[in-house]
XYZ file of N, CA and C in Angstrom:
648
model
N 0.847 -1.179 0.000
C 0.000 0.000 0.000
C 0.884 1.231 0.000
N 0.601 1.889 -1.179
C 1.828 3.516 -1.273
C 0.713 4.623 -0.461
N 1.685 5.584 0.163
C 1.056 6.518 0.666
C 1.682 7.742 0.274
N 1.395 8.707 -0.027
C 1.313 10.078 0.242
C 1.806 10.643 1.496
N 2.639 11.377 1.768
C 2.968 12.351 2.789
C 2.089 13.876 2.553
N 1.115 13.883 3.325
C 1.110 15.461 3.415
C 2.101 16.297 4.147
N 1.669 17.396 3.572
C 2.412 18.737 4.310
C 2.564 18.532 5.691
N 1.507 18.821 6.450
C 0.904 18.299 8.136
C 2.262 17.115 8.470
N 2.545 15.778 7.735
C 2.892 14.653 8.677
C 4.143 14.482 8.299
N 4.804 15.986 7.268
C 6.448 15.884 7.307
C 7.220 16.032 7.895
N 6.945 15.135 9.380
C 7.765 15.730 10.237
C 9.347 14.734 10.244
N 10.322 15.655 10.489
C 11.908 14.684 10.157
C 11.907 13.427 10.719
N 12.579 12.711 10.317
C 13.050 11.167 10.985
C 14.476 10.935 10.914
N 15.096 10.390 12.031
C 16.440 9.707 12.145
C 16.524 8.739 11.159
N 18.052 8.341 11.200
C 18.090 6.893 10.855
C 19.803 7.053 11.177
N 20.505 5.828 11.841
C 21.558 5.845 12.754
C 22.276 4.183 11.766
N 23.381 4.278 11.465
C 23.843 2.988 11.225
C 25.377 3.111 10.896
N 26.327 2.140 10.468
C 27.365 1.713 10.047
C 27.770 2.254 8.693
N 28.865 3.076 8.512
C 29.084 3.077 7.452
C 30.174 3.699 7.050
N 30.720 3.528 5.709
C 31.972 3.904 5.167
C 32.396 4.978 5.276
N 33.464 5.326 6.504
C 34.103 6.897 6.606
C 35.179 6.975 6.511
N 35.680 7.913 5.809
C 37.059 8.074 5.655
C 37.916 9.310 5.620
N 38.917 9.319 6.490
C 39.504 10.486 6.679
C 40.611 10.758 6.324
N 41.189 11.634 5.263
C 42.546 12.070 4.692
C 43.217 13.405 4.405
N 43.990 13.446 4.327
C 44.688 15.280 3.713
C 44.553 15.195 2.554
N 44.165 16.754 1.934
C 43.848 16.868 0.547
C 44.826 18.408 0.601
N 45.796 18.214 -0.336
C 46.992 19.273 -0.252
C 45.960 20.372 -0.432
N 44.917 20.421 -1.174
C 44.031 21.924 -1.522
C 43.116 22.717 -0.474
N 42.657 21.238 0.028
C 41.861 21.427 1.420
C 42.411 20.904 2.288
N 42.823 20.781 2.714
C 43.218 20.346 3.969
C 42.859 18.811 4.391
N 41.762 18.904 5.713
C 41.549 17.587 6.235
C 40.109 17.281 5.516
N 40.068 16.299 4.783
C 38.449 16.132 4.338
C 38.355 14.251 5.099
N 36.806 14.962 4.996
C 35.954 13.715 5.269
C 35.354 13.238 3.605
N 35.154 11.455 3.861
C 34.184 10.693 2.814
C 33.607 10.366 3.432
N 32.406 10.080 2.745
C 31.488 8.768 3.046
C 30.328 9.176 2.777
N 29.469 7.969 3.054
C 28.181 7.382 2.224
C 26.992 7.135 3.044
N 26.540 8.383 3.690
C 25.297 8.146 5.290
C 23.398 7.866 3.997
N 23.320 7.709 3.310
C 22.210 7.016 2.351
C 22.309 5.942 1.340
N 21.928 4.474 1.851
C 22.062 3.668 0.870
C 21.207 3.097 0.105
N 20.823 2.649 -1.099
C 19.354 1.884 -1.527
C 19.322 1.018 -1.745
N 18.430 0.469 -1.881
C 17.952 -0.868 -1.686
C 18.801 -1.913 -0.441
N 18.818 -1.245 0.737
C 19.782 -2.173 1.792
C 18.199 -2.603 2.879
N 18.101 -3.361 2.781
C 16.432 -4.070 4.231
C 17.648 -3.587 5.065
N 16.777 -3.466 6.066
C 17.258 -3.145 7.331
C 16.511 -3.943 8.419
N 16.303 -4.050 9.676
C 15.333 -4.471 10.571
C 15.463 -2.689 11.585
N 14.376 -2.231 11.825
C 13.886 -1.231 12.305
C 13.201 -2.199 14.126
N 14.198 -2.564 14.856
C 14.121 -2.945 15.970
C 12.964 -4.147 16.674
N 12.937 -4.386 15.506
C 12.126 -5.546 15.365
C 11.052 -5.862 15.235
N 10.239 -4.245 14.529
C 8.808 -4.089 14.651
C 8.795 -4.599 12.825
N 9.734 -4.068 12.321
C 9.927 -4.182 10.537
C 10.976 -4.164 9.907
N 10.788 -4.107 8.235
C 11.492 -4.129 7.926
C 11.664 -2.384 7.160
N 12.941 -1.702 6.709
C 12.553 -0.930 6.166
C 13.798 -1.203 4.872
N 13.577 -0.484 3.556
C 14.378 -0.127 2.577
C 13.596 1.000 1.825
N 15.372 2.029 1.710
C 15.141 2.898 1.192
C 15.328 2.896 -0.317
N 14.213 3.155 -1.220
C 13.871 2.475 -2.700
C 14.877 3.264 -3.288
N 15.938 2.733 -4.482
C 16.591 3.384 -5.436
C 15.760 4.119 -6.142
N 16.173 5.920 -6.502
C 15.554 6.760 -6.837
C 14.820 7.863 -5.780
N 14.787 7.419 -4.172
C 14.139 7.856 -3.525
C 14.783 9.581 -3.216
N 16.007 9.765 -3.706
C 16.026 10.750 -3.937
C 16.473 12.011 -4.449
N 15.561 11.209 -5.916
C 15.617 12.066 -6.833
C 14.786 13.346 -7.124
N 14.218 13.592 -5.837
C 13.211 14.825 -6.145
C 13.402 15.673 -4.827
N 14.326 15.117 -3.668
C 14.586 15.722 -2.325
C 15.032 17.336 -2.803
N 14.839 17.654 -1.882
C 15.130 18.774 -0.803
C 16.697 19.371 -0.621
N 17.835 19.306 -1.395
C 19.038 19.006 -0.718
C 19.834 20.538 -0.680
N 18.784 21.633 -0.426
C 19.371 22.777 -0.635
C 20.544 23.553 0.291
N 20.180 23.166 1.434
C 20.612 23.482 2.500
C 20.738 22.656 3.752
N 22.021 21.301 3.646
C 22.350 20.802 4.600
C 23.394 20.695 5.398
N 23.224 20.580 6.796
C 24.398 20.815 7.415
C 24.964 19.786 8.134
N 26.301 19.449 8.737
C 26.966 18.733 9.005
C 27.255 18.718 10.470
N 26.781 17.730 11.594
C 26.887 17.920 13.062
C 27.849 16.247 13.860
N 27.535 16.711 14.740
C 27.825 15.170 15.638
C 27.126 14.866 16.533
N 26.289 14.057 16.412
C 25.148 13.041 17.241
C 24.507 14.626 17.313
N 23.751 14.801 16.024
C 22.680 15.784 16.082
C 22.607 16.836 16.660
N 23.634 17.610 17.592
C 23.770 18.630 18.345
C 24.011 19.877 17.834
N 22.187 20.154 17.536
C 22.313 21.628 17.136
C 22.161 22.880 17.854
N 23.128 22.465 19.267
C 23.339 23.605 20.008
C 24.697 24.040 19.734
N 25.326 23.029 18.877
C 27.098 23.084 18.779
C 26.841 23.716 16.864
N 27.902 24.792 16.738
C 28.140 25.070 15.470
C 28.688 23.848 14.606
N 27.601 24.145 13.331
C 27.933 23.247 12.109
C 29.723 22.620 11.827
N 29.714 21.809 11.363
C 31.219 21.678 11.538
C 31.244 21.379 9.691
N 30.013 21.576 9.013
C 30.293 21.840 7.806
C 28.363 21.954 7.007
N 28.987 22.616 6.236
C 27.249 22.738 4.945
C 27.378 23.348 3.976
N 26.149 22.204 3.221
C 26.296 22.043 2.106
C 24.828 23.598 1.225
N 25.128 24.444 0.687
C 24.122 25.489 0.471
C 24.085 25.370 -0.883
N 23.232 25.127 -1.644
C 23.212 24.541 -3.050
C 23.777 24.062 -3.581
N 24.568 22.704 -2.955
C 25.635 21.716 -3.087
C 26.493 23.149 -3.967
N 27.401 24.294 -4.057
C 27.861 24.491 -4.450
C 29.443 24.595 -4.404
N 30.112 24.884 -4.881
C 31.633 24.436 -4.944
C 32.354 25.257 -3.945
N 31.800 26.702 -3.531
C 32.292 27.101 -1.917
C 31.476 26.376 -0.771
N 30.985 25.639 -0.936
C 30.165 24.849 0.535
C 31.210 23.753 0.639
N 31.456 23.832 2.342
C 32.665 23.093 2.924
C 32.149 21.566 2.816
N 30.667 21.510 2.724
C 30.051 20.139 2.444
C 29.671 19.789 1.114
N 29.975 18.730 0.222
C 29.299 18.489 -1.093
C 28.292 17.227 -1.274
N 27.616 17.212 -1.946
C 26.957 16.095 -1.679
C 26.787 15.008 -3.320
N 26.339 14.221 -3.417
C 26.651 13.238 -4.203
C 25.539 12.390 -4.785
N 24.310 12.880 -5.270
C 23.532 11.436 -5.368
C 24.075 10.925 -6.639
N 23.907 9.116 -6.507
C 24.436 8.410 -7.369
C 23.516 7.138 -7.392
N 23.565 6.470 -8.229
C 22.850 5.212 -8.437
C 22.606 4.372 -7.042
N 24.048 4.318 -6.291
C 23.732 4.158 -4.594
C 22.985 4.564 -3.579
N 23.324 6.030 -3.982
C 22.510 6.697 -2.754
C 23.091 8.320 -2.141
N 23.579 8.412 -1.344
C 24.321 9.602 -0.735
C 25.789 9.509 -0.487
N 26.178 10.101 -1.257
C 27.646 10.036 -1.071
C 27.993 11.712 -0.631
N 29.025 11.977 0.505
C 29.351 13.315 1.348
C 30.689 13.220 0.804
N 31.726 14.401 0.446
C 32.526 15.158 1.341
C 32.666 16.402 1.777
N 33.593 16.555 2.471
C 33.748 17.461 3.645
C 35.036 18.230 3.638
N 35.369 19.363 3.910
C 36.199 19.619 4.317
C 36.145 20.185 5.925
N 36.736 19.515 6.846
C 37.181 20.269 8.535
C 37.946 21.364 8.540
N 37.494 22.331 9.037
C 38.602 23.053 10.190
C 39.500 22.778 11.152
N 40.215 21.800 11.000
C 40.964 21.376 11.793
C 42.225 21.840 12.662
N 42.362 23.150 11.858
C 43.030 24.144 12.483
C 42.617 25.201 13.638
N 40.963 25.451 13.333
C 40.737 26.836 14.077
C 39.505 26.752 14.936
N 39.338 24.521 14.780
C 38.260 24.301 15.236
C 38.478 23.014 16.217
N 38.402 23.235 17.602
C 38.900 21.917 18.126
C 37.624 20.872 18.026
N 36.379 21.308 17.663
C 35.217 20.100 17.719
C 35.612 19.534 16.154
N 36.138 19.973 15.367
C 36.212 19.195 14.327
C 37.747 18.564 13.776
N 38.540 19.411 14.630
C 40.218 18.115 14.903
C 39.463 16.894 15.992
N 38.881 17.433 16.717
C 38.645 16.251 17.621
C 37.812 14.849 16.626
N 36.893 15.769 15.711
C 36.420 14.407 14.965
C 37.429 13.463 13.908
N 38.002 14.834 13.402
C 38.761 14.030 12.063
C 39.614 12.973 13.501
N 40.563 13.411 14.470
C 41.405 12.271 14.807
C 40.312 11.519 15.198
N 39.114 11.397 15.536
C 38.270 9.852 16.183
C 38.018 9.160 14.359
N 37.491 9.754 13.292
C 37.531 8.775 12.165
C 38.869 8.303 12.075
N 40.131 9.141 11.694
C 41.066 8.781 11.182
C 41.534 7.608 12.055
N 41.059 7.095 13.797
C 41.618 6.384 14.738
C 40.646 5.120 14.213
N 39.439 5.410 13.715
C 38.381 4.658 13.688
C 37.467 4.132 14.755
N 37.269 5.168 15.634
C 36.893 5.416 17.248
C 35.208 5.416 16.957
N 34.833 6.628 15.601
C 33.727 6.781 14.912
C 33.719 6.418 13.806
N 32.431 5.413 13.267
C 32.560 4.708 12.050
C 30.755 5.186 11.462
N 30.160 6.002 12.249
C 28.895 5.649 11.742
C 28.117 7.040 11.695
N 26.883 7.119 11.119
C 26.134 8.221 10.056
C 24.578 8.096 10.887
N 24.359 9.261 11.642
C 22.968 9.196 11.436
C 22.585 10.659 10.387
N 21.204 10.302 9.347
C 20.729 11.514 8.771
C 19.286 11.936 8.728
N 18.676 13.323 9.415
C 17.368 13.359 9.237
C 16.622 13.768 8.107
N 15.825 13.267 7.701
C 14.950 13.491 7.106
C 13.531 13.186 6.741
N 12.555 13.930 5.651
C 11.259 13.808 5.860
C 10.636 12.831 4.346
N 9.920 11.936 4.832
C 9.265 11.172 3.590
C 8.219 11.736 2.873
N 8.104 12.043 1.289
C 7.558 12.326 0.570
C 5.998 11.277 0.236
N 6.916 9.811 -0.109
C 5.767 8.804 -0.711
C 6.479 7.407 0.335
N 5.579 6.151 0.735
C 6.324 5.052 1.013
C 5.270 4.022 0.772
N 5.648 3.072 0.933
C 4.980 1.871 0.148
C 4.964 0.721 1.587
N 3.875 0.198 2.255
C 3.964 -0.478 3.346
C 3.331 -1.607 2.833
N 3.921 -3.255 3.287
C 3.762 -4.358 2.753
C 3.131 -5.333 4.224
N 2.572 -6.001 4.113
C 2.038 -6.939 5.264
C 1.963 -6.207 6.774
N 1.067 -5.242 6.229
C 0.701 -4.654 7.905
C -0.247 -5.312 8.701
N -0.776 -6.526 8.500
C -1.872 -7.490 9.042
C -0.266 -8.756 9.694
N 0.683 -8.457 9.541
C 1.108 -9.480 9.908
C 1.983 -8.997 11.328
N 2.500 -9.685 11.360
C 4.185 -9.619 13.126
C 5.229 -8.557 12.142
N 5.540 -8.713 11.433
C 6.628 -8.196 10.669
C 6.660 -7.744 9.252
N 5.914 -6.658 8.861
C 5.675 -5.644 8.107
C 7.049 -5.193 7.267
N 6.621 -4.994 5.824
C 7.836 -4.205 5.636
C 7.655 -3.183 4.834
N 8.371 -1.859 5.292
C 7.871 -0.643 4.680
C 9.263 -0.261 3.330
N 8.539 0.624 2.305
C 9.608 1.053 1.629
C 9.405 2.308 1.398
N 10.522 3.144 1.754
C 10.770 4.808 1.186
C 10.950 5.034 -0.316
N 9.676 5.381 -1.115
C 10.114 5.676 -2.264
C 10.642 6.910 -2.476
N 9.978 7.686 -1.920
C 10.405 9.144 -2.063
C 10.988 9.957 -0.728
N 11.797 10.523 -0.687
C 12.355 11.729 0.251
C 12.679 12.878 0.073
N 11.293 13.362 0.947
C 11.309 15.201 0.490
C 12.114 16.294 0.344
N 12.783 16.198 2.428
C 14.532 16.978 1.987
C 14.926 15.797 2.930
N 16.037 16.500 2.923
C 17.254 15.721 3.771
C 17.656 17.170 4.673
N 17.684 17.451 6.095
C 17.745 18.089 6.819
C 19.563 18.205 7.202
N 19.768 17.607 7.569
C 21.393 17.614 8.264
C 21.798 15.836 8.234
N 23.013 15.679 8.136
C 23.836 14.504 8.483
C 24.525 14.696 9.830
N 24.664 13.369 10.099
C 26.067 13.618 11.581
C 26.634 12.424 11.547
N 27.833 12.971 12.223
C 28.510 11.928 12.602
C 28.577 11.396 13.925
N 27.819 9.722 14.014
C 27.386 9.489 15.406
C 28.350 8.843 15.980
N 28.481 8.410 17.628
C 28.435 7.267 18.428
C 28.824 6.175 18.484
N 27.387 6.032 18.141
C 26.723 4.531 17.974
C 25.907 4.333 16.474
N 26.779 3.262 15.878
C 26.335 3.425 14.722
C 25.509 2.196 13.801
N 24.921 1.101 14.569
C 23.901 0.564 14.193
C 22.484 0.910 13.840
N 22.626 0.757 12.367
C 21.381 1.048 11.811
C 19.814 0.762 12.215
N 20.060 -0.325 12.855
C 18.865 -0.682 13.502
C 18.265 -0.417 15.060
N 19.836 0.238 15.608
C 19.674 1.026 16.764
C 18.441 2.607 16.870
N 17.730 2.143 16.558
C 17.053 3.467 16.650
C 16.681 3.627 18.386
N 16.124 5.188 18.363
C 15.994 5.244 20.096
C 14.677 4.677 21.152
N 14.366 3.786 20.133
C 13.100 3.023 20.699
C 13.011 2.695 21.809
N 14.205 2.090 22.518
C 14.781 1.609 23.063
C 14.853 2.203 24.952
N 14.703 4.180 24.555
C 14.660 5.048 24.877
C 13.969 5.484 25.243
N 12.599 5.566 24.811
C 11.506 5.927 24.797
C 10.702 5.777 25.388
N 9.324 6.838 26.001
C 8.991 6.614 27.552
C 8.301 5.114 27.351
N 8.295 4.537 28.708
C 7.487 2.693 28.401
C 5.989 3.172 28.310
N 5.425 4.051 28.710
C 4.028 4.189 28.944
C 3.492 4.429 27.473
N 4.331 5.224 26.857
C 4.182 5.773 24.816
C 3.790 4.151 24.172
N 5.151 3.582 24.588
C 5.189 2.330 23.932
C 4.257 1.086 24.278
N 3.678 0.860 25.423
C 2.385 0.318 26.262
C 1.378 0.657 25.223
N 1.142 2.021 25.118
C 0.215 2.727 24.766
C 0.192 2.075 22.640
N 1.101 2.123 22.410
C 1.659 1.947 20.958
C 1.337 0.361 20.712
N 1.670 -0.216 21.306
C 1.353 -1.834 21.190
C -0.087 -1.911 21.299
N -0.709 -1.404 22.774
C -2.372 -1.699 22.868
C -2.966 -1.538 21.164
N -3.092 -0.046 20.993
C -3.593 0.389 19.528
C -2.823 -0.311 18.349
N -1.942 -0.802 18.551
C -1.619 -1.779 16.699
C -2.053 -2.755 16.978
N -2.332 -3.625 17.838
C -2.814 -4.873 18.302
C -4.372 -4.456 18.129
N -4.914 -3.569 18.492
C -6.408 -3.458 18.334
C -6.752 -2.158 16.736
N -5.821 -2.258 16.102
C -6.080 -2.050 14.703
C -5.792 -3.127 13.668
N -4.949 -3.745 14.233
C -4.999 -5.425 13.155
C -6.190 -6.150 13.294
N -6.170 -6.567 14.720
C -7.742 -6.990 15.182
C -9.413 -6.451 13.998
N -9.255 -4.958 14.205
C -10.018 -4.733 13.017
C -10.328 -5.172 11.704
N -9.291 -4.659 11.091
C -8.859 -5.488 9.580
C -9.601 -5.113 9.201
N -9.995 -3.411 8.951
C -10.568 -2.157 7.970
C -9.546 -1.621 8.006
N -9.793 -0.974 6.576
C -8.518 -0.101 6.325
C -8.698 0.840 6.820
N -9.484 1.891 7.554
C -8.883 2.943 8.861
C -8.574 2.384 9.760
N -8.172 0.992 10.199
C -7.271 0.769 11.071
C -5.965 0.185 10.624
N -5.792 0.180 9.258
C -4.289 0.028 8.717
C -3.698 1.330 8.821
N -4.744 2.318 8.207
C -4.043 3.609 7.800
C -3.685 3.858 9.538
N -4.476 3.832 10.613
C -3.894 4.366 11.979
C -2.846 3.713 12.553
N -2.731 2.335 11.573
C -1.306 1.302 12.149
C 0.042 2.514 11.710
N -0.581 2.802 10.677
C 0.607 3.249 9.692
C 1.115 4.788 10.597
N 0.414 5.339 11.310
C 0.449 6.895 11.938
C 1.038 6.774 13.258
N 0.550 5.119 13.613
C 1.354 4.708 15.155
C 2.546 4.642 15.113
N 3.195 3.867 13.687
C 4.580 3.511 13.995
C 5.648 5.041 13.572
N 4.737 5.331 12.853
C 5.794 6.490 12.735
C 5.793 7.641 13.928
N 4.518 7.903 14.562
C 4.830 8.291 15.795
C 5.815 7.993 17.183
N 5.517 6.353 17.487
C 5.841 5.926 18.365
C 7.480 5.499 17.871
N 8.027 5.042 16.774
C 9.334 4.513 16.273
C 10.094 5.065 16.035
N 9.255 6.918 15.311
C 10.468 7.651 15.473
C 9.864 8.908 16.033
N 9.199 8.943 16.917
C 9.284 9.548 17.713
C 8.115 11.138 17.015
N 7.272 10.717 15.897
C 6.604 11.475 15.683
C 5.601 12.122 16.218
């Protein structure tokens, strides 16, 4: 079943996982960052409620005007890089490709100790992993009558900021985190919207998990 995102329910979403970073000197720039925080077609398990994959093509119609570059999401700490119409003075560039999201970066590593401090944790390999927010346009949800559902992102509206996290399992989302009474509350209502088995109680399955999973 594909859905539509309205305006109203674009609200951002995480996504936290493993992935290819790499840190080197570039005689022109200095210290740059690589890597690849969007991949397609990779299933994932989303903590054991589903499955998710983000569909090749999903984003080809995003948002990517203005993104910025943090660590574990902390936008009380200045950008440590961004990307402003992917253009060739933005310290961030961005990359879509048949894969997915490909970044680099250039650090301040001179005049900035939050971002020497990162390049030496990649270059040590201390930090290996990417969370990035953003908001879904269109997605496609498969066996929501069953235990283990699997959703697909066809489309993604923008892409808000990248970071460099932590903890970098993809399937680590902060569910985990989250008050128990939300999640009490989240189980009762999907359990008594399957039970139904009308489609206004698929479509409210579909409003739970994105509330309660990521925190909508």
């Amino acid at each position: 079943m594909a859905t539509q995102t309205t305006e109203q329910d674009k609200a951002f979403q995480t996504r936290t996982f493993e992935f290819d970073i790499r840190a080197e000197e570039d005689e022109a720039k200095g210290s740059v960052l690589d890597g690849r925080p969007i991949v397609y077609d990779s299933k994932t398990d989303i903590s054991g409620w589903f499955s998710e994959t983000i569909a090749r093509g999903a984003l080809d119609k995003a948002n990517l005007k203005d993104v910025r570059f943090l660590v574990n999401h902390d936008t009380n700490m200045i950008p440590l890089a961004r990307s402003r119409n992917n253009n060739e003075n933005s310290t961030m560039q961005l990359m879509v490709d048949k894969d997915g999201l490909a970044i680099r970066l250039t650090l301040d590593t001179e005049n900035n100790t939050e971002a020497r401090a990162l390049y030496s944790a990649v270059q040590r390999g201390d930090i290996t992993g990417m969370s990035f927010m953003f908001a879904i346009a269109e997605e496609e949800w498969v066996g929501l009558d069953t235990d283990y559902p699997a959703r697909t992102i066809i489309s993604i509206s923008q892409v808000l900021e990248v970071s460099a996290v932590t903890w970098p399992a993809y399937e680590s989302t902060d569910i985990s985190a989250r008050d128990e009474k939300a999640l009490d509350s989240a189980r009762s209502a999907l359990d008594s919207a399957r039970k139904s088995g009308e489609p206004d109680g698929l479509l409210e399955l579909e409003k739970l998990k994105a509330k309660y999973l990521y925190g909508l």
